[in-house]
Short mmCIF file of C-alpha atoms and ligand atoms in Angstrom, two decimals:
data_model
loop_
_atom_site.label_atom_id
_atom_site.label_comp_id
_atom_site.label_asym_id
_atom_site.label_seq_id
_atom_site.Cartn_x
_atom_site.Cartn_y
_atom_site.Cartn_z
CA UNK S 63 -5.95 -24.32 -15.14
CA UNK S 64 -6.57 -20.94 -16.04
CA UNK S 65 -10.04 -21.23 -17.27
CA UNK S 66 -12.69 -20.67 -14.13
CA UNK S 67 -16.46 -19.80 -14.51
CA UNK S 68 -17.05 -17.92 -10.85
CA UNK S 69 -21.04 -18.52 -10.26
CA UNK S 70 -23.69 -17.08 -7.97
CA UNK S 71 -21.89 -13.60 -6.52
CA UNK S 72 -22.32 -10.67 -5.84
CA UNK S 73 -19.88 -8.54 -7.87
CA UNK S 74 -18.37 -5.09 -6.41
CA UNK S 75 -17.18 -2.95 -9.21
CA UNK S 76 -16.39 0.82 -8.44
CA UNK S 77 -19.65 1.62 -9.63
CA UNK S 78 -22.31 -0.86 -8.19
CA UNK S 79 -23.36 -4.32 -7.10
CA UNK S 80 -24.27 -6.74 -9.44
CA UNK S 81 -25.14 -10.59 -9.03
CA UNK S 82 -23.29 -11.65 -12.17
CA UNK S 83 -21.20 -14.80 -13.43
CA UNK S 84 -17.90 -14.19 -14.68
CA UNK S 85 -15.91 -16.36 -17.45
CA UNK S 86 -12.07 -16.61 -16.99
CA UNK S 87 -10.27 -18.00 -20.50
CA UNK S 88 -6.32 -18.18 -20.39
CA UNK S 89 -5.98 -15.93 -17.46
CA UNK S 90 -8.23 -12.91 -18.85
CA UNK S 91 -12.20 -12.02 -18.45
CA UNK S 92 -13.96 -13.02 -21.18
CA UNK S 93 -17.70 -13.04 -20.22
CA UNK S 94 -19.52 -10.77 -17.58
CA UNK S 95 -22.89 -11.97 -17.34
CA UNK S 96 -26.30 -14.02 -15.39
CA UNK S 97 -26.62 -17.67 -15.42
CA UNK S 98 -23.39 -18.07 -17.83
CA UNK S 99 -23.32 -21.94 -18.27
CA UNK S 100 -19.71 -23.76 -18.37
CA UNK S 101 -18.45 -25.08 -20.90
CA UNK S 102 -15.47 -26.87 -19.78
CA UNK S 103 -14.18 -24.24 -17.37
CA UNK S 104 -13.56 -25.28 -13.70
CA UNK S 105 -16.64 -24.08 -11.95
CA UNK S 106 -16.07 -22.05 -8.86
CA UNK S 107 -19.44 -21.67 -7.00
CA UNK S 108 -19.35 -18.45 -5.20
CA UNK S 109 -22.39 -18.85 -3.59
CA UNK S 110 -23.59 -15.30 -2.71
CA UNK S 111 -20.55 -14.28 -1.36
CA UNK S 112 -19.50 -10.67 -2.77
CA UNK S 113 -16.92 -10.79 -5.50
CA UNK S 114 -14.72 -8.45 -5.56
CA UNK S 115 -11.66 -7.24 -8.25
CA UNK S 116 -8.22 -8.43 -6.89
CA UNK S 117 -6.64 -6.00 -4.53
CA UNK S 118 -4.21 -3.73 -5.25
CA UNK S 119 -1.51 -2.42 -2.93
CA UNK S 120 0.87 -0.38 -4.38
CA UNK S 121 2.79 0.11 -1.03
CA UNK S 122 4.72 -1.91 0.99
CA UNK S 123 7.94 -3.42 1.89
CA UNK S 124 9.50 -7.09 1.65
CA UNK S 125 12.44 -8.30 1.96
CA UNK S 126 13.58 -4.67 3.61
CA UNK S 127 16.72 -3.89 5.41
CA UNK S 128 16.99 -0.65 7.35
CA UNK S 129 20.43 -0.70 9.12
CA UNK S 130 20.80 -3.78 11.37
CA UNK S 131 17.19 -5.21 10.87
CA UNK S 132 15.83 -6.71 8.03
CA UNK S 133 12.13 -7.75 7.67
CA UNK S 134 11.66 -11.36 8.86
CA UNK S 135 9.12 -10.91 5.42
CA UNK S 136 10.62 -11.69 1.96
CA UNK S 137 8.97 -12.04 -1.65
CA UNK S 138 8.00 -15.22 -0.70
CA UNK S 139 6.29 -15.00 2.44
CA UNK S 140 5.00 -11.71 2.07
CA UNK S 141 3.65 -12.04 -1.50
CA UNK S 142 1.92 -15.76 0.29
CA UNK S 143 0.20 -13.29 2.72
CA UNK S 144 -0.36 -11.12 0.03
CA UNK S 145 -2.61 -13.53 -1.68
CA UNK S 146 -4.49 -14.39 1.63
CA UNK S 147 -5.22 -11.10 1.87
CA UNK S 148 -6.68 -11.00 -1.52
CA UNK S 149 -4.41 -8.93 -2.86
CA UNK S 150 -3.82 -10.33 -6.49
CA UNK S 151 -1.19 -7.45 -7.00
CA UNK S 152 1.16 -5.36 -5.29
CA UNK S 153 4.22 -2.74 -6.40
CA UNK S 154 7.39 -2.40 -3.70
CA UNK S 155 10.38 -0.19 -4.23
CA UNK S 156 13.80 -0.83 -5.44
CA UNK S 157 16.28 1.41 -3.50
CA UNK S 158 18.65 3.53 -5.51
CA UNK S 159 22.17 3.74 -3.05
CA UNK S 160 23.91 6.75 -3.85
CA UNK S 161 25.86 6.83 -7.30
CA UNK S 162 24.09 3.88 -8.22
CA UNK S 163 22.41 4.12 -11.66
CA UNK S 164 18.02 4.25 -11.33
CA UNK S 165 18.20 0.84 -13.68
CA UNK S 166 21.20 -0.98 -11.58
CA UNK S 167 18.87 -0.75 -8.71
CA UNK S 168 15.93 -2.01 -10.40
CA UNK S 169 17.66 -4.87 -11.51
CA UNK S 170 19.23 -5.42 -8.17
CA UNK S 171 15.97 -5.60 -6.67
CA UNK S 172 14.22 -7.61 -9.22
CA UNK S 173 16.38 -10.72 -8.45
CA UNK S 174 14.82 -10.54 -4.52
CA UNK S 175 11.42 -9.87 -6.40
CA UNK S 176 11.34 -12.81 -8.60
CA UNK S 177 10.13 -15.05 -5.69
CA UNK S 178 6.88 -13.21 -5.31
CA UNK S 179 3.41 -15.88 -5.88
CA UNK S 180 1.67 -12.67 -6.59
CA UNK S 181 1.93 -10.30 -9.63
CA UNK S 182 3.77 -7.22 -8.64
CA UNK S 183 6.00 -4.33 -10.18
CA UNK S 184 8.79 -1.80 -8.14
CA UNK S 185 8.80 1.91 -7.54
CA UNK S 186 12.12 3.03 -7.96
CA UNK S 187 13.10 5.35 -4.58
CA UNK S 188 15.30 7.95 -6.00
CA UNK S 189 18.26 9.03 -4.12
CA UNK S 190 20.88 10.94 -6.10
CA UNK S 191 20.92 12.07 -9.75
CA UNK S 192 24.33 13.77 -9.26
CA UNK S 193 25.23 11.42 -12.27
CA UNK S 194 22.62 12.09 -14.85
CA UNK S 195 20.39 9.17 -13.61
CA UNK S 196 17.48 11.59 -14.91
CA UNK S 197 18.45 10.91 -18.17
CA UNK S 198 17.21 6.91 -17.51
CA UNK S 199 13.37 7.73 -16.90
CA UNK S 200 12.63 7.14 -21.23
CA UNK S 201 14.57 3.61 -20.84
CA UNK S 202 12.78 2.73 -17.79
CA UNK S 203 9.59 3.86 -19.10
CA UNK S 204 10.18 1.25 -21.89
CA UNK S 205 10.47 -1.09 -19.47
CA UNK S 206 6.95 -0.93 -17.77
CA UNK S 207 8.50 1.18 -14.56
CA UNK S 208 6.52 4.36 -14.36
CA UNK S 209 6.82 5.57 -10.81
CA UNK S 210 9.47 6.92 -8.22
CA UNK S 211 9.36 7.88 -4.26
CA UNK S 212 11.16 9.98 -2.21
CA UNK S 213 11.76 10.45 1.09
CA UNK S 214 12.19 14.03 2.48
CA UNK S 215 13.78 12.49 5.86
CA UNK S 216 15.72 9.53 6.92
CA UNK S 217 19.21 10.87 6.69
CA UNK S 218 20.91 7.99 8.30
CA UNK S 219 19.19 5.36 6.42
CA UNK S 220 20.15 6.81 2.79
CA UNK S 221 16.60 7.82 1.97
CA UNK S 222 16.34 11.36 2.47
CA UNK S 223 16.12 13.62 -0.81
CA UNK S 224 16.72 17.45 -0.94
CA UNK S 225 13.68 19.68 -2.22
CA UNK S 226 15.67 20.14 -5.20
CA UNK S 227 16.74 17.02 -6.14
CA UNK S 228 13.00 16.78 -5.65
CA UNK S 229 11.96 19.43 -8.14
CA UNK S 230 14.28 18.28 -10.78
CA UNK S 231 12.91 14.60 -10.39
CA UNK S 232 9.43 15.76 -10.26
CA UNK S 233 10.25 18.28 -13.75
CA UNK S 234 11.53 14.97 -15.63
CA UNK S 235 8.90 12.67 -14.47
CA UNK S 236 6.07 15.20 -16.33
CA UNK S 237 8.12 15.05 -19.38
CA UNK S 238 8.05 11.15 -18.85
CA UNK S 239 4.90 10.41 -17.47
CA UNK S 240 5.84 9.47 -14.25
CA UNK S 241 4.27 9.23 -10.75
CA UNK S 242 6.76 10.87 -7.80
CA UNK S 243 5.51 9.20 -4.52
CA UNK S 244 6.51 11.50 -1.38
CA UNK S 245 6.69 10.41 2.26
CA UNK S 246 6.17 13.41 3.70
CA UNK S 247 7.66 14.54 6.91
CA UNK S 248 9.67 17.81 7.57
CA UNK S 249 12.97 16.56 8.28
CA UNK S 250 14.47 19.39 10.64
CA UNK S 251 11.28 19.34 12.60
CA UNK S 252 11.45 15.45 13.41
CA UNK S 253 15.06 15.52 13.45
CA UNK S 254 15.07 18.54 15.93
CA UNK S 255 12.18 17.17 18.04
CA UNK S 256 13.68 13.61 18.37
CA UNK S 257 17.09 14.66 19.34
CA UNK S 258 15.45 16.88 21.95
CA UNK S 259 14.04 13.88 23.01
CA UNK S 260 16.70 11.85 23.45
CA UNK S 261 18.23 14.60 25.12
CA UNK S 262 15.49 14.20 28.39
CA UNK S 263 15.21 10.58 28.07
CA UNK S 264 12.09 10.56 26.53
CA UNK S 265 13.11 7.49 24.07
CA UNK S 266 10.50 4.52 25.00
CA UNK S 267 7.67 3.86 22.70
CA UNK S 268 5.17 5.97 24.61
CA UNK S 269 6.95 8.93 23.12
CA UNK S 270 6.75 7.72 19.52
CA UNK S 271 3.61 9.74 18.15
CA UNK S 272 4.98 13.50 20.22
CA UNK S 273 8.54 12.76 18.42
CA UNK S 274 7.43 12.70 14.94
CA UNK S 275 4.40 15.77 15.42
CA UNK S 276 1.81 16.15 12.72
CA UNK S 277 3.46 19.97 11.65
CA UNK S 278 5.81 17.87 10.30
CA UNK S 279 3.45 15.70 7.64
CA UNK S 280 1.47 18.84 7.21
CA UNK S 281 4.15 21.28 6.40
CA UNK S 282 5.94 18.68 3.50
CA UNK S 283 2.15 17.92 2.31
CA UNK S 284 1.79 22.02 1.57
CA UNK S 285 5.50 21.86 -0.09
CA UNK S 286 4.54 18.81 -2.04
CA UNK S 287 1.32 19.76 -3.36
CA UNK S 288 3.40 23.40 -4.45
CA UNK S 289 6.03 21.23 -6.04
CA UNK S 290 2.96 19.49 -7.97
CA UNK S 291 1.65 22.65 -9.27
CA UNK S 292 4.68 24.39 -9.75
CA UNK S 293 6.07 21.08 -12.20
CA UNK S 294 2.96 19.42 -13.26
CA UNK S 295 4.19 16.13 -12.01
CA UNK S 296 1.61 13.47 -11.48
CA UNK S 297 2.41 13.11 -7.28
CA UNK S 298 1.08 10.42 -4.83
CA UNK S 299 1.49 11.03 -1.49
CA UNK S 300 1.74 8.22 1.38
CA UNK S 301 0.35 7.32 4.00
CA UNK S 302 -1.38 10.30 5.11
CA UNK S 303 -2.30 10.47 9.06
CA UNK S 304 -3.33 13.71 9.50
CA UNK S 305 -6.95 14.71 8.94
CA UNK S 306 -5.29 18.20 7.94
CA UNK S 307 -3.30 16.57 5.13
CA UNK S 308 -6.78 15.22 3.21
CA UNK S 309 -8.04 18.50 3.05
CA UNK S 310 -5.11 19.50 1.89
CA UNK S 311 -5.25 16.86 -0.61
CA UNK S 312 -8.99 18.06 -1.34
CA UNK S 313 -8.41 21.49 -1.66
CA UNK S 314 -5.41 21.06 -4.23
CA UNK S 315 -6.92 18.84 -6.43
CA UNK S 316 -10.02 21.34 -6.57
CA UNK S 317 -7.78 23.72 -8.27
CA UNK S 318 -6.57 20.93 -10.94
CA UNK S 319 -2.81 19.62 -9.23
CA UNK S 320 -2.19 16.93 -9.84
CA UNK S 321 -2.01 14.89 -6.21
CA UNK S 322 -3.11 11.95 -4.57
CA UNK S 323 -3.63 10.98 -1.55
CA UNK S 324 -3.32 8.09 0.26
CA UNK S 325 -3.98 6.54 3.90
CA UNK S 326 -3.50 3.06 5.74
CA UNK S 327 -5.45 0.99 7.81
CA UNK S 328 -3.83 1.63 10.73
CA UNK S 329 -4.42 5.29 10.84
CA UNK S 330 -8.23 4.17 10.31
CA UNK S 331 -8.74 1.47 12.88
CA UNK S 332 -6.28 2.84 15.81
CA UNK S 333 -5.61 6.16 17.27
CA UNK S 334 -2.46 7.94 19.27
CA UNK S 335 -3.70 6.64 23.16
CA UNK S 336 -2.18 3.16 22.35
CA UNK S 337 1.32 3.94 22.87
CA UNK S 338 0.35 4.63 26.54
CA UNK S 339 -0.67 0.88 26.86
CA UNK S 340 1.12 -2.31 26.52
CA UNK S 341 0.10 -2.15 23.18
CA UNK S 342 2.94 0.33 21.65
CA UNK S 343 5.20 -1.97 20.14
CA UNK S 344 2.37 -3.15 17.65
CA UNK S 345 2.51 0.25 16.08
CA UNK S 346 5.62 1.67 15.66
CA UNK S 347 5.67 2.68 11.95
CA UNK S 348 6.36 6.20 10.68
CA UNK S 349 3.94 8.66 10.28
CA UNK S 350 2.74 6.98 14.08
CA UNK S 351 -0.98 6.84 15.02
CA UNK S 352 -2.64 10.39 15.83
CA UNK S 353 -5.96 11.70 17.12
CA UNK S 354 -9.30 10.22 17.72
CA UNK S 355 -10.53 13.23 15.50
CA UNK S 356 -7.67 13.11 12.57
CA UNK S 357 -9.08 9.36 12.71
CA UNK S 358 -12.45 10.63 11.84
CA UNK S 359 -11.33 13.07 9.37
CA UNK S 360 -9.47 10.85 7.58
CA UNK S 361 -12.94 8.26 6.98
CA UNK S 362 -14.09 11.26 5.76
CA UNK S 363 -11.80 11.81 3.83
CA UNK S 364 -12.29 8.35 2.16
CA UNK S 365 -16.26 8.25 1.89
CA UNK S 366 -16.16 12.41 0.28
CA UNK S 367 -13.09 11.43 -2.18
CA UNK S 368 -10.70 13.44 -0.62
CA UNK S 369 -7.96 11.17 0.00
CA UNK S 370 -7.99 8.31 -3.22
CA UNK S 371 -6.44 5.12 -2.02
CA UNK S 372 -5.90 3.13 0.93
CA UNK S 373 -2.54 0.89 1.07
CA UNK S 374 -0.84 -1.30 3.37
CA UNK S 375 2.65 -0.01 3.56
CA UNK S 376 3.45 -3.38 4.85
CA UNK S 377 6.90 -4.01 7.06
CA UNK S 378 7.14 -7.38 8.11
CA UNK S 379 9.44 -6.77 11.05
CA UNK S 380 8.48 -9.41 14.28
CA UNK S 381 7.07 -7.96 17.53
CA UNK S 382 10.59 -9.56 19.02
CA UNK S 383 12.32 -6.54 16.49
CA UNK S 384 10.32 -3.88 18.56
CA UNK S 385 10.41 -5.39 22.16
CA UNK S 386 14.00 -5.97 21.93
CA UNK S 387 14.78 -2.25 21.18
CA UNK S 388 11.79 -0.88 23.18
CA UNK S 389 13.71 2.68 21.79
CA UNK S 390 12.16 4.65 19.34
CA UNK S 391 15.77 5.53 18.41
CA UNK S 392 17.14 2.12 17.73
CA UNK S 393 13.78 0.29 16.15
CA UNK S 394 13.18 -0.01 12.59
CA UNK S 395 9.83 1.47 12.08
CA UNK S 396 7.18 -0.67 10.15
CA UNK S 397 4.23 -2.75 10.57
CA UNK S 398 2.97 -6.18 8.90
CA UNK S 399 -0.51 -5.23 7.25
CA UNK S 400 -1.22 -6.26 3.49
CA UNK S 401 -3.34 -9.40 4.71
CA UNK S 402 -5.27 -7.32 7.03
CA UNK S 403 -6.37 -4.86 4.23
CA UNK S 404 -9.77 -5.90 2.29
CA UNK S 405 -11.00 -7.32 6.07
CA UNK S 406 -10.50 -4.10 7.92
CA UNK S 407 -11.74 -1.67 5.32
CA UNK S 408 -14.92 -4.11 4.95
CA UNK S 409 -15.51 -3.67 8.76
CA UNK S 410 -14.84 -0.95 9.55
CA UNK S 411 -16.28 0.33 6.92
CA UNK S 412 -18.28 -0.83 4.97
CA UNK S 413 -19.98 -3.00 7.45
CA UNK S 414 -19.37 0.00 10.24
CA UNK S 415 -21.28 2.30 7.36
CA UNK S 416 -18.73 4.42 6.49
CA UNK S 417 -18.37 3.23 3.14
CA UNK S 418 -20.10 1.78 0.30
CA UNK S 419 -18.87 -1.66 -1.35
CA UNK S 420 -18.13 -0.01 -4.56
CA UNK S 421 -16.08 2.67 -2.58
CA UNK S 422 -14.01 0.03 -1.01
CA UNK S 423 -13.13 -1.42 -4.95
CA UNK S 424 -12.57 2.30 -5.65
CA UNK S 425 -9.87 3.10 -2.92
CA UNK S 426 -8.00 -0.75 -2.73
CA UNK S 427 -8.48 -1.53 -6.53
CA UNK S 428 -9.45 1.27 -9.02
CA UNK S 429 -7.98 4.24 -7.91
CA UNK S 430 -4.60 2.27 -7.17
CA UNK S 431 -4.37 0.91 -10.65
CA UNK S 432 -4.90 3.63 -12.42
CA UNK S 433 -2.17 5.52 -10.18
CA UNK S 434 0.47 3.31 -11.33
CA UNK S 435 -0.55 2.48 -14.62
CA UNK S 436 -2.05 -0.77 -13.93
CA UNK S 437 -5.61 0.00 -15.53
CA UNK S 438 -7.47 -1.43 -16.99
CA UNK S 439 -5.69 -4.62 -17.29
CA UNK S 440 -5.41 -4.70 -13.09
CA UNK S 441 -8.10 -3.24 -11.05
CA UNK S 442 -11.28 -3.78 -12.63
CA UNK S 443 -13.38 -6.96 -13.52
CA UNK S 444 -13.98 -5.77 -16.70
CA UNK S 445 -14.20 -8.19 -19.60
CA UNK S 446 -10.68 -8.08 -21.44
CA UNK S 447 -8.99 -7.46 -18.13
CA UNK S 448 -6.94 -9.89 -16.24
CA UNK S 449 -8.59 -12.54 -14.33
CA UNK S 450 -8.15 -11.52 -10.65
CA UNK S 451 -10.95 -11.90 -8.23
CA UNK S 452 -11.07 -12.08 -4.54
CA UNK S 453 -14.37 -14.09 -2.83
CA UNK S 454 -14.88 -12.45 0.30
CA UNK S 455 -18.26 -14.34 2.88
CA UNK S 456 -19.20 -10.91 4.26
CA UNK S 457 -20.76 -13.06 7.26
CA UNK S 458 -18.54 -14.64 9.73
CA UNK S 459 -17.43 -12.52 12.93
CA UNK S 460 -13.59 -13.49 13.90
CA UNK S 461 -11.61 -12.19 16.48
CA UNK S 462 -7.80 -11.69 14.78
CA UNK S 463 -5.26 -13.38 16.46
CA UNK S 464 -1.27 -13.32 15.44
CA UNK S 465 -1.38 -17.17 15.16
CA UNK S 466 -3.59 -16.75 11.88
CA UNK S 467 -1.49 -14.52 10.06
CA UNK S 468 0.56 -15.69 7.05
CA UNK S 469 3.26 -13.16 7.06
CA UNK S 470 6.34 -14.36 8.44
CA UNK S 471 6.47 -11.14 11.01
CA UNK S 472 4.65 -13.86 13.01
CA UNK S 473 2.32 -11.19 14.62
CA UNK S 474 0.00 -8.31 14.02
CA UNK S 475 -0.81 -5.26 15.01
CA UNK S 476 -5.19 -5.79 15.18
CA UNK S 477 -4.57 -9.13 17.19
CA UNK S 478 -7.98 -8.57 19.97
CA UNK S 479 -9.81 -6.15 17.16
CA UNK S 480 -12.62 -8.14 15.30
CA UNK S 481 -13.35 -8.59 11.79
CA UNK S 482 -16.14 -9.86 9.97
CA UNK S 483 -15.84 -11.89 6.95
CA UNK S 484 -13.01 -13.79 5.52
CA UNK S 485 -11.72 -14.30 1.93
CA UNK S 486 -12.89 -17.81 0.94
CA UNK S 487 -10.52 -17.71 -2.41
CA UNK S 488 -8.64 -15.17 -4.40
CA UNK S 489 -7.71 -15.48 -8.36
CA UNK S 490 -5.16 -14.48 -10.21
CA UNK S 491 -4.87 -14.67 -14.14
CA UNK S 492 -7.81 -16.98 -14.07
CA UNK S 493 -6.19 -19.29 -11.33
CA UNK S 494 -7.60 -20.29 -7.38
CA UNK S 495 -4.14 -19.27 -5.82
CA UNK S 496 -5.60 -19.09 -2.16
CA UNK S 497 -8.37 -21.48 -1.48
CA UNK S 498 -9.57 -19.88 1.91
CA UNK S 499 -7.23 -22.23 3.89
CA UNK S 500 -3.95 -22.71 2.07
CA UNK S 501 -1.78 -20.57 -1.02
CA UNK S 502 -1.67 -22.90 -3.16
CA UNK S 503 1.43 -21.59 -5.74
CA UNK S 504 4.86 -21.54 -5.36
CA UNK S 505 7.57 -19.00 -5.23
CA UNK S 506 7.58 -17.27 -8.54
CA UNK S 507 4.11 -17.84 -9.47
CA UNK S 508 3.96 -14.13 -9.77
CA UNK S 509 4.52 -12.34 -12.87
CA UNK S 510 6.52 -8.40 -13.15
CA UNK S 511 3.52 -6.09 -14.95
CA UNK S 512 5.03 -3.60 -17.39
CA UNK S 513 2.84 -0.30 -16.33
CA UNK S 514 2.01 2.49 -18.46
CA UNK S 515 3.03 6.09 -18.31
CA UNK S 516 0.83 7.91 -16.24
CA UNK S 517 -0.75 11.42 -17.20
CA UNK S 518 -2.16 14.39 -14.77
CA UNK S 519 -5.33 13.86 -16.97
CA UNK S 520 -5.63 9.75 -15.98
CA UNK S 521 -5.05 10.25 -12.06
CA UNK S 522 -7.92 8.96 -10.26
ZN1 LIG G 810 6.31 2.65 3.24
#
């Protein structure tokens, strides 16, 4: 089953277009070439359509419980919309609780994970290493985990990590060639500025961008990027909605830290004026939407290398979890994206011009890979690499609507926006998992990928 010859694309690498074949042999790439013949493989004729390597989206969230909610998306689901999407492989997070051991939390989590159809792998969010959990990164390391994330707010919901605990992580991950991820907002400042809130009565959704300000992202990007330099810790830092955070970004890795930057759709394809309309609840996540102009910057950003990868950071809470607390004190943030990916970066920009195809493989397949480890055996078609291939028709117009999606979140947030094109198949190991209509493999399909260590030297 796992022997496909894909015929007659157009093939996006991160460094051109190509019409080329490609030969898939027990899951792997085997031939890269024009006019390949078959010989036995099942034939797959892509028929012009672009070709592009399996997406990559090293953020999001399934199966996630924040207090009372949980996300109406688990591995199953989510990983199903995953594939639809195109995206052949994805990394969530395993949640250290405090006094928990880094590998008890792993293995905790990999028991939800096991359902996923697509191949994945788990950041582990660090919480406490009161108890010498440093002392695990070598033996997790061995294990193909090479990344961690922090949170420098989110008190109540047992994320939030002190700048030194910080520091410390970020000294031991350079000795171990680890990744820190950082969700960067100033804690005081959104703490202060919410409660303030609260205090006038300023709690429903059309108050959700003002009570998490941009000072807040920018000031814990600057601290960041000076923890970077200051360790030499590889350091990723998500989702990134301020046009004054990519230069940031820009300007640090000019000098040789070792950062990276990363943004979401949403920040691209919607600005801060929607929480004044009926709209709102579609996009309450955290950092919320901003300016028309930090929306610009940050497509900038993308097309002049500034910022490296775009992710979905994919919550797959249902619009009935927002409208039902129409509080931005009592919702759990989040938004369902990872299916909506590879279509609104083609659009908007590619199609729109603000990209080039192989920039879009660069930022959702490349870049991402190499991040976390994953390259060369995810993110390139590349011959020795693993068979994963998306076949996107760049040429039908669609309006989104929530009944398409596959997530179970049962909604999204670019329901009225338009798209064009539509993934007619994706591959994984060599195998059509999503035929253009239906997933066609079952919970567990998905294989854990051991990743690499990951040096300042091998950041994209
Ligand atoms: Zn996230």
């Amino acid at each position: 089953m796992s022997d496909l010859l894909v015929r007659g694309g157009r093939l996006v690498t991160s460094t051109g277009v190509q019409r080329a074949d490609i030969r898939c042999r027990d899951g792997r790439i085997v031939e890269i070439g024009s006019d390949l013949e078959p010989s036995g493989e099942r034939v797959f004729d892509a028929d012009g359509a672009l070709v592009f390597p399996g997406i990559i989206d090293p953020h999001l969230h399934f199966a996630l419980v924040a207090g009372p909610h949980r996300t109406a998306d688990d591995f199953a689901s989510g990983s199903a919309a995953a594939l639809a999407g195109g995206v052949t492989t994805f990394i969530d997070f395993a949640h250290q609780r405090a006094g928990q051991r880094l590998e008890q939390a792993v293995d905790q989590r990999l028991e939800e994970a096991r359902l996923s159809r697509a191949d994945y792998s788990l950041h582990v969010i660090v919480t406490d290493i009161s108890r010498g959990q440093l002392a695990e990164l070598p033996a997790l390391t061995r294990r193909g985990f090479t990344s961690a994330k922090v949170y420098t707010t989110y008190r109540d919901a047992g994320f939030y990590c002190d700048d030194y605990t910080i520091l410390q992580l970020m000294a031991a991950g350079a000795e171990a060639g680890w990744i820190v991820m950082v969700h960067c907002e100033n804690d005081a400042i959104v703490e202060g500025t919410r409660a303030r809130f609260v205090q006038e009565g300023k709690t429903d959704f059309s108050y959700h961008a003002r009570s998490r300000p941009a000072v807040a992202e920018v000031e814990t990007v600057q601290r960041m990027i000076l923890f970077a330099r200051e360790t030499g810790c590889p350091t990723y830092l998500v989702h990134l909605s301020v046009g004054e955070s990519a230069r940031l970004v820009a300007a640090a890795r000019e000098q040789g830290v070792p950062v990276v930057g990363e943004t979401c759709p949403h920040f691209l394809v919607a600005d801060e004026s929607v929480y004044a309309t009926d709209r709102a609840a579609r996009f309450i996540h955290t950092p919320p939407l901003r300016t028309a102009e930090d929306q610009r910057v940050l497509w900038e950003a993308l097309s002049r290398g500034w910022l490296q990868v775009v992710a979905s950071d994919h919550c797959g809470y249902t619009l009935r979890q927002r409208t039902d607390y129409a509080d931005i004190t009592r919702v759990a943030p989040g938004i369902p994206g990872t299916e909506m990916v590879l279509p609104l970066m083609f659009t908007y920009g590619v199609a729109a011009g603000r990209l080039e195809l192989p920039q879009l493989a660069q930022l959702c397949c490349e870049r991402p890979a190499r991040a976390f480890g994953l390259y060369p055996r995810k993110g390139a078609v590349a011959v020795g690499a693993d068979a994963d291939l998306v076949i996107y028709d760049p040429e039908p117009r669609r309006e989104i609507r929530d009944e398409d999606v596959r997530s179970a979140a049962g909604y999204t947030p670019y329901a009225g926006m338009d798209v064009q094109g539509r993934v007619v198949a994706t591959v994984l190991r060599g195998e059509v998992v999503y035929d253009g209509r239906d997933v066609l493999v079952p919970p567990g399909h998905g294989q854990l990928i051991p990743r690499s260590p990951v040096r300042p030297a091998e950041l994209p």
